[in-house]
Amino acid sequence: MFENARLKLTAWYLLIIMLVSVLFSVAFYNLATREIQRIIKIQELRTQNREELRPTPDFIFRPRTIADLQESEQRLKIILLLINGGIFVLAGGTAYFLAGRTLKPIREMVDEQNRFITDASHEMRTPLTSLRSEIEVTLRDKKITIDQARKILESNLEEVVSLQTLANSLLELSQKGKSQNVDMSDVSIKNSFDQALRKLNGSIVQKKINIEHKVEDVHVQAIQERLVELLVILLDNAVKYSPPKSKILITVRKLKNKVRMEIKDTGMGITKEDLPHIFDRFFRSDKSRSKTSGYGLGLAIAREIVSSHNGTIDIISTPNRGTTVIVEF
């Protein structure tokens, strides 16, 4: 598809370039021809006048001069044809290159969209398959009890919640860049961390995680809800991948013209091979996939939130020693 589009775009580029070149050549040729014809006429008049006065000495001079001018006219045609031929070859190669450059971001966008759809479909297939199989088995069982039906409904509800979480995450990613169109306000990072920790209090208490704070009361221009969502994602990952009774250190400090946030855990860490891909949609390492639930969309959403606030996010990690997430606004 893209190769055909590239060839068509190349043809259009080439047509425009050659049209300009041919029009210029025609105009130049007409002007040059008129000038040559004018010189020929002048020379003919001069020659006729000289022949009347001295016909014999100038007899050889007349045909040679006019023939030279006519020969120059023919050479001009050939030169212009060669020039246009060269322009055609060079313009064709340049147009093909420019067409490729023009279509490259479109092709990358389409490829990314196709990957996104493929990955989303793959992730949805598992809970949908589980739901279908449980429902089909239940419908075929004519002796099912109320307790059995309740357990199946509870299992179905878990799958529905999982699908709802996935749908919300996909919707979040589809709203890329929309935060930039919303007015930001002066937001306290300390209060935002407090809200995020309250939302995650259940999992923190369950794993007996010790949260240590070194948070300065600084403010940033942000969207309150989006900032809290970012912190929930980062803290949830820290809790999820940390062993029970471990420690998570939260540090917030003001630099010259930036605010730097760090969330450091002592969990399983990330390998060097996986580190470049952690912000990719649906990416989850085999090691984390076997121990935790999720769809691998959290960090992709986190990056979009940070990007929409003109910030940066980086991750430093060592396997079996922990991970540090660094966000700067």
Short mmCIF file of C-alpha atoms in Angstrom, two decimals:
data_model
loop_
_atom_site.label_atom_id
_atom_site.label_comp_id
_atom_site.label_asym_id
_atom_site.label_seq_id
_atom_site.Cartn_x
_atom_site.Cartn_y
_atom_site.Cartn_z
CA MET A 1 0.00 0.00 0.00
CA PHE A 2 2.69 2.48 1.00
CA GLU A 3 4.92 1.53 -1.94
CA ASN A 4 2.09 2.36 -4.37
CA ALA A 5 1.42 5.61 -2.54
CA ARG A 6 5.11 6.43 -2.68
CA LEU A 7 5.23 5.82 -6.44
CA LYS A 8 2.14 7.98 -6.99
CA LEU A 9 3.58 10.76 -4.87
CA THR A 10 6.86 10.46 -6.76
CA ALA A 11 4.98 10.78 -10.04
CA TRP A 12 3.25 13.93 -8.85
CA TYR A 13 6.54 15.46 -7.65
CA LEU A 14 8.18 14.55 -10.96
CA LEU A 15 5.28 15.93 -13.00
CA ILE A 16 5.43 19.27 -11.20
CA ILE A 17 9.22 19.53 -11.53
CA MET A 18 9.22 18.58 -15.21
CA LEU A 19 6.32 20.92 -15.96
CA VAL A 20 8.27 23.82 -14.48
CA SER A 21 11.42 22.72 -16.31
CA VAL A 22 9.70 22.33 -19.68
CA LEU A 23 7.88 25.67 -19.38
CA PHE A 24 11.14 27.36 -18.50
CA SER A 25 12.92 25.65 -21.41
CA VAL A 26 10.17 26.60 -23.87
CA ALA A 27 10.24 30.21 -22.71
CA PHE A 28 14.04 30.32 -22.86
CA TYR A 29 14.06 28.68 -26.31
CA ASN A 30 11.51 31.13 -27.68
CA LEU A 31 13.47 34.10 -26.41
CA ALA A 32 16.76 32.71 -27.72
CA THR A 33 15.23 31.84 -31.10
CA ARG A 34 13.75 35.30 -31.48
CA GLU A 35 17.11 36.83 -30.71
CA ILE A 36 18.86 34.55 -33.20
CA GLN A 37 16.27 35.32 -35.88
CA ARG A 38 16.67 39.02 -35.22
CA ILE A 39 20.44 38.73 -35.62
CA ILE A 40 19.99 36.70 -38.83
CA LYS A 41 17.71 39.36 -40.31
CA ILE A 42 20.11 42.14 -39.37
CA GLN A 43 22.99 40.17 -40.84
CA GLU A 44 21.02 39.51 -44.02
CA LEU A 45 20.27 43.22 -44.41
CA ARG A 46 23.88 44.12 -43.80
CA THR A 47 25.02 41.49 -46.27
CA GLN A 48 22.60 42.68 -48.94
CA ASN A 49 23.83 46.23 -48.52
CA ARG A 50 27.43 45.10 -48.79
CA GLU A 51 26.69 42.99 -51.87
CA GLU A 52 25.26 46.00 -53.61
CA LEU A 53 28.43 47.92 -52.89
CA ARG A 54 31.00 45.12 -53.04
CA PRO A 55 29.39 41.92 -54.14
CA THR A 56 32.48 39.89 -54.87
CA PRO A 57 34.56 40.16 -51.62
CA ASP A 58 31.59 39.53 -49.33
CA PHE A 59 30.13 36.63 -51.25
CA ILE A 60 31.68 33.99 -48.93
CA PHE A 61 30.92 35.91 -45.67
CA ARG A 62 27.09 35.91 -45.93
CA PRO A 63 26.23 32.17 -45.96
CA ARG A 64 28.81 31.30 -43.30
CA THR A 65 27.42 33.73 -40.68
CA ILE A 66 23.76 32.79 -41.13
CA ALA A 67 24.57 29.07 -41.16
CA ASP A 68 26.47 29.46 -37.89
CA LEU A 69 23.45 31.11 -36.26
CA GLN A 70 21.11 28.44 -37.55
CA GLU A 71 23.48 25.76 -36.28
CA SER A 72 23.51 27.49 -32.89
CA GLU A 73 19.72 27.27 -32.84
CA GLN A 74 19.89 23.51 -33.41
CA ARG A 75 22.53 23.09 -30.72
CA LEU A 76 20.32 25.04 -28.33
CA LYS A 77 17.51 22.55 -28.92
CA ILE A 78 19.82 19.62 -28.22
CA ILE A 79 21.26 21.22 -25.09
CA LEU A 80 17.81 21.98 -23.70
CA LEU A 81 16.69 18.41 -24.38
CA LEU A 82 19.77 17.05 -22.59
CA ILE A 83 19.26 19.40 -19.68
CA ASN A 84 15.60 18.34 -19.32
CA GLY A 85 16.63 14.70 -19.56
CA GLY A 86 19.12 15.21 -16.73
CA ILE A 87 16.53 17.07 -14.70
CA PHE A 88 14.11 14.19 -15.27
CA VAL A 89 16.57 11.62 -13.90
CA LEU A 90 17.72 13.71 -10.93
CA ALA A 91 14.22 14.91 -10.14
CA GLY A 92 12.90 11.35 -10.28
CA GLY A 93 15.39 10.14 -7.69
CA THR A 94 14.88 13.21 -5.52
CA ALA A 95 11.10 12.93 -5.76
CA TYR A 96 11.20 9.26 -4.77
CA PHE A 97 13.37 10.11 -1.76
CA LEU A 98 11.12 13.02 -0.72
CA ALA A 99 8.03 10.86 -1.13
CA GLY A 100 9.56 8.30 1.22
CA ARG A 101 10.37 11.00 3.78
CA THR A 102 6.86 12.43 3.49
CA LEU A 103 5.17 9.06 4.00
CA LYS A 104 7.52 7.83 6.76
CA PRO A 105 5.68 9.40 9.75
CA ILE A 106 2.33 8.30 8.29
CA ARG A 107 3.61 4.77 7.85
CA GLU A 108 4.99 4.70 11.40
CA MET A 109 1.66 5.95 12.74
CA VAL A 110 -0.29 3.30 10.83
CA ASP A 111 2.14 0.57 11.93
CA GLU A 112 1.81 1.71 15.54
CA GLN A 113 -1.96 1.74 15.24
CA ASN A 114 -1.95 -1.78 13.78
CA ARG A 115 0.31 -3.02 16.58
CA PHE A 116 -1.93 -1.34 19.13
CA ILE A 117 -5.06 -2.99 17.72
CA THR A 118 -3.33 -6.38 17.54
CA ASP A 119 -2.05 -6.16 21.11
CA ALA A 120 -5.38 -4.92 22.45
CA SER A 121 -7.22 -7.73 20.69
CA HIS A 122 -4.76 -10.26 22.09
CA GLU A 123 -5.19 -8.96 25.65
CA MET A 124 -8.99 -8.96 25.35
CA ARG A 125 -9.10 -12.48 23.99
CA THR A 126 -8.08 -14.14 27.28
CA PRO A 127 -10.81 -12.75 29.59
CA LEU A 128 -13.43 -13.05 26.84
CA THR A 129 -12.50 -16.69 26.24
CA SER A 130 -12.69 -17.39 29.97
CA LEU A 131 -16.10 -15.72 30.21
CA ARG A 132 -17.48 -17.63 27.25
CA SER A 133 -16.25 -21.01 28.41
CA GLU A 134 -17.60 -20.57 31.94
CA ILE A 135 -20.99 -19.40 30.67
CA GLU A 136 -21.25 -22.25 28.12
CA VAL A 137 -20.34 -24.88 30.73
CA THR A 138 -22.86 -23.40 33.18
CA LEU A 139 -25.66 -23.40 30.61
CA ARG A 140 -25.04 -27.06 29.80
CA ASP A 141 -25.12 -28.06 33.47
CA LYS A 142 -28.78 -28.75 34.34
CA LYS A 143 -28.02 -29.63 37.97
CA ILE A 144 -26.11 -26.50 38.94
CA THR A 145 -26.63 -25.30 42.51
CA ILE A 146 -27.00 -21.74 43.75
CA ASP A 147 -23.56 -21.83 45.38
CA GLN A 148 -21.95 -23.02 42.17
CA ALA A 149 -23.76 -20.34 40.18
CA ARG A 150 -22.61 -17.70 42.67
CA LYS A 151 -18.97 -18.79 42.31
CA ILE A 152 -19.24 -18.68 38.53
CA LEU A 153 -20.81 -15.21 38.67
CA GLU A 154 -18.01 -14.04 40.96
CA SER A 155 -15.46 -15.39 38.49
CA ASN A 156 -17.31 -13.72 35.63
CA LEU A 157 -17.34 -10.46 37.55
CA GLU A 158 -13.56 -10.62 37.93
CA GLU A 159 -13.19 -11.00 34.18
CA VAL A 160 -15.62 -8.12 33.55
CA VAL A 161 -13.67 -5.88 35.94
CA SER A 162 -10.48 -6.90 34.14
CA LEU A 163 -12.02 -5.98 30.78
CA GLN A 164 -13.29 -2.70 32.20
CA THR A 165 -9.80 -1.86 33.46
CA LEU A 166 -8.37 -2.61 30.04
CA ALA A 167 -11.04 -0.51 28.31
CA ASN A 168 -10.35 2.44 30.64
CA SER A 169 -6.63 2.16 30.00
CA LEU A 170 -7.13 2.05 26.24
CA LEU A 171 -9.40 5.10 26.44
CA GLU A 172 -6.73 6.87 28.47
CA LEU A 173 -4.12 6.19 25.83
CA SER A 174 -6.45 7.29 23.03
CA GLN A 175 -6.68 10.74 24.64
CA LYS A 176 -3.00 11.41 23.98
CA GLY A 177 -2.16 15.08 24.10
CA LYS A 178 -5.63 16.24 25.19
CA SER A 179 -4.29 17.43 28.55
CA GLN A 180 -2.38 20.15 26.75
CA ASN A 181 -5.70 21.78 25.82
CA VAL A 182 -6.84 21.95 29.45
CA ASP A 183 -5.96 24.87 31.70
CA MET A 184 -3.44 23.90 34.35
CA SER A 185 -3.38 25.21 37.90
CA ASP A 186 -1.00 25.50 40.82
CA VAL A 187 -0.91 22.00 42.34
CA SER A 188 0.78 20.81 45.54
CA ILE A 189 2.84 17.68 44.95
CA LYS A 190 2.68 16.76 48.64
CA ASN A 191 -1.13 16.78 48.60
CA SER A 192 -1.13 14.80 45.35
CA PHE A 193 1.07 12.11 46.91
CA ASP A 194 -1.23 11.98 49.94
CA GLN A 195 -4.25 11.38 47.66
CA ALA A 196 -2.41 8.68 45.71
CA LEU A 197 -1.32 6.88 48.88
CA ARG A 198 -4.89 6.91 50.23
CA LYS A 199 -6.08 5.21 47.04
CA LEU A 200 -3.42 2.51 47.40
CA ASN A 201 -3.72 2.12 51.17
CA GLY A 202 -5.31 -1.33 50.92
CA SER A 203 -2.47 -2.93 48.92
CA ILE A 204 0.16 -1.11 51.00
CA VAL A 205 -1.31 -2.44 54.25
CA GLN A 206 -1.80 -5.92 52.80
CA LYS A 207 1.89 -6.25 51.85
CA LYS A 208 3.02 -4.31 54.98
CA ILE A 209 5.04 -1.89 52.86
CA ASN A 210 6.85 0.87 54.73
CA ILE A 211 6.50 4.22 52.93
CA GLU A 212 9.18 6.77 53.74
CA HIS A 213 8.69 10.42 52.76
CA LYS A 214 11.22 13.11 51.97
CA VAL A 215 8.76 15.43 50.30
CA GLU A 216 9.18 19.19 50.11
CA ASP A 217 5.97 21.17 49.89
CA VAL A 218 6.49 22.39 46.33
CA HIS A 219 3.97 23.30 43.68
CA VAL A 220 3.85 22.75 39.92
CA GLN A 221 1.59 23.85 37.08
CA ALA A 222 -0.43 20.72 36.38
CA ILE A 223 -3.86 19.13 36.15
CA GLN A 224 -4.65 17.83 39.62
CA GLU A 225 -6.46 14.65 38.56
CA ARG A 226 -3.82 13.71 35.99
CA LEU A 227 -0.97 14.24 38.44
CA VAL A 228 -2.65 12.05 41.06
CA GLU A 229 -3.27 9.41 38.39
CA LEU A 230 0.43 9.49 37.47
CA LEU A 231 1.49 9.01 41.09
CA VAL A 232 -1.02 6.19 41.57
CA ILE A 233 0.45 4.34 38.57
CA LEU A 234 4.05 4.76 39.74
CA LEU A 235 3.33 3.92 43.39
CA ASP A 236 1.15 0.96 42.42
CA ASN A 237 4.03 -0.47 40.36
CA ALA A 238 6.42 0.08 43.24
CA VAL A 239 4.09 -1.75 45.65
CA LYS A 240 3.22 -4.49 43.15
CA TYR A 241 6.82 -5.42 42.40
CA SER A 242 8.17 -5.05 45.95
CA PRO A 243 8.39 -7.97 48.37
CA PRO A 244 6.26 -7.91 51.56
CA LYS A 245 7.59 -5.84 54.49
CA SER A 246 9.93 -3.89 52.21
CA LYS A 247 10.47 -0.15 51.95
CA ILE A 248 9.53 2.46 49.34
CA LEU A 249 11.24 5.84 49.48
CA ILE A 250 9.49 8.92 48.05
CA THR A 251 11.64 12.01 47.47
CA VAL A 252 10.49 15.37 46.14
CA ARG A 253 12.80 18.37 45.93
CA LYS A 254 13.03 21.62 44.05
CA LEU A 255 15.97 22.23 41.75
CA LYS A 256 16.80 25.51 39.96
CA ASN A 257 13.77 25.69 37.71
CA LYS A 258 12.46 22.15 38.03
CA VAL A 259 10.76 19.85 40.49
CA ARG A 260 12.30 16.39 40.79
CA MET A 261 10.31 13.41 42.10
CA GLU A 262 11.83 10.01 42.85
CA ILE A 263 10.06 6.79 43.83
CA LYS A 264 12.53 4.11 44.86
CA ASP A 265 11.68 0.51 45.73
CA THR A 266 13.69 -2.59 46.59
CA GLY A 267 11.74 -4.99 44.42
CA MET A 268 12.54 -7.41 41.60
CA GLY A 269 13.98 -4.76 39.29
CA ILE A 270 14.13 -4.69 35.51
CA THR A 271 16.68 -6.36 33.27
CA LYS A 272 18.82 -4.41 30.78
CA GLU A 273 17.05 -6.18 27.92
CA ASP A 274 13.59 -5.08 29.11
CA LEU A 275 14.49 -1.54 30.21
CA PRO A 276 14.29 0.05 26.71
CA HIS A 277 10.77 -1.37 26.21
CA ILE A 278 9.09 -0.61 29.54
CA PHE A 279 7.16 2.37 28.16
CA ASP A 280 5.84 0.37 25.21
CA ARG A 281 2.15 -0.43 25.24
CA PHE A 282 1.29 -3.92 26.51
CA PHE A 283 4.93 -4.70 27.29
CA ARG A 284 5.49 -6.95 30.27
CA SER A 285 8.57 -9.02 30.94
CA ASP A 286 8.13 -12.75 31.30
CA LYS A 287 9.34 -12.54 34.87
CA SER A 288 6.76 -9.94 35.93
CA ARG A 289 3.98 -11.53 33.87
CA SER A 290 4.13 -14.70 35.95
CA LYS A 291 3.91 -12.91 39.29
CA THR A 292 1.64 -9.90 38.82
CA SER A 293 -1.59 -9.04 37.07
CA GLY A 294 -2.08 -6.23 34.61
CA TYR A 295 -1.90 -5.39 30.93
CA GLY A 296 1.36 -3.48 30.67
CA LEU A 297 -0.33 -0.15 29.98
CA GLY A 298 0.48 1.71 33.20
CA LEU A 299 3.88 3.12 32.25
CA ALA A 300 2.67 3.98 28.75
CA ILE A 301 -0.09 6.07 30.33
CA ALA A 302 2.39 7.56 32.81
CA ARG A 303 4.65 8.68 29.98
CA GLU A 304 1.73 10.32 28.17
CA ILE A 305 0.76 12.22 31.34
CA VAL A 306 4.32 13.42 31.92
CA SER A 307 4.69 14.38 28.26
CA SER A 308 1.44 16.36 28.29
CA HIS A 309 2.88 18.37 31.21
CA ASN A 310 6.15 19.00 29.31
CA GLY A 311 8.07 16.88 31.80
CA THR A 312 10.46 13.95 31.61
CA ILE A 313 10.36 10.47 33.09
CA ASP A 314 13.25 8.06 33.46
CA ILE A 315 13.75 4.72 35.14
CA ILE A 316 16.92 3.31 36.68
CA SER A 317 16.77 -0.32 37.71
CA THR A 318 18.95 -3.22 38.77
CA PRO A 319 17.57 -6.78 38.79
CA ASN A 320 16.83 -8.07 42.31
CA ARG A 321 17.91 -4.77 43.85
CA GLY A 322 15.11 -2.39 42.99
CA THR A 323 13.91 0.37 40.72
CA THR A 324 13.98 4.15 40.87
CA VAL A 325 11.51 6.23 38.84
CA ILE A 326 12.57 9.83 38.25
CA VAL A 327 10.05 12.45 37.09
CA GLU A 328 10.91 16.08 36.46
CA PHE A 329 8.51 18.95 35.80
#
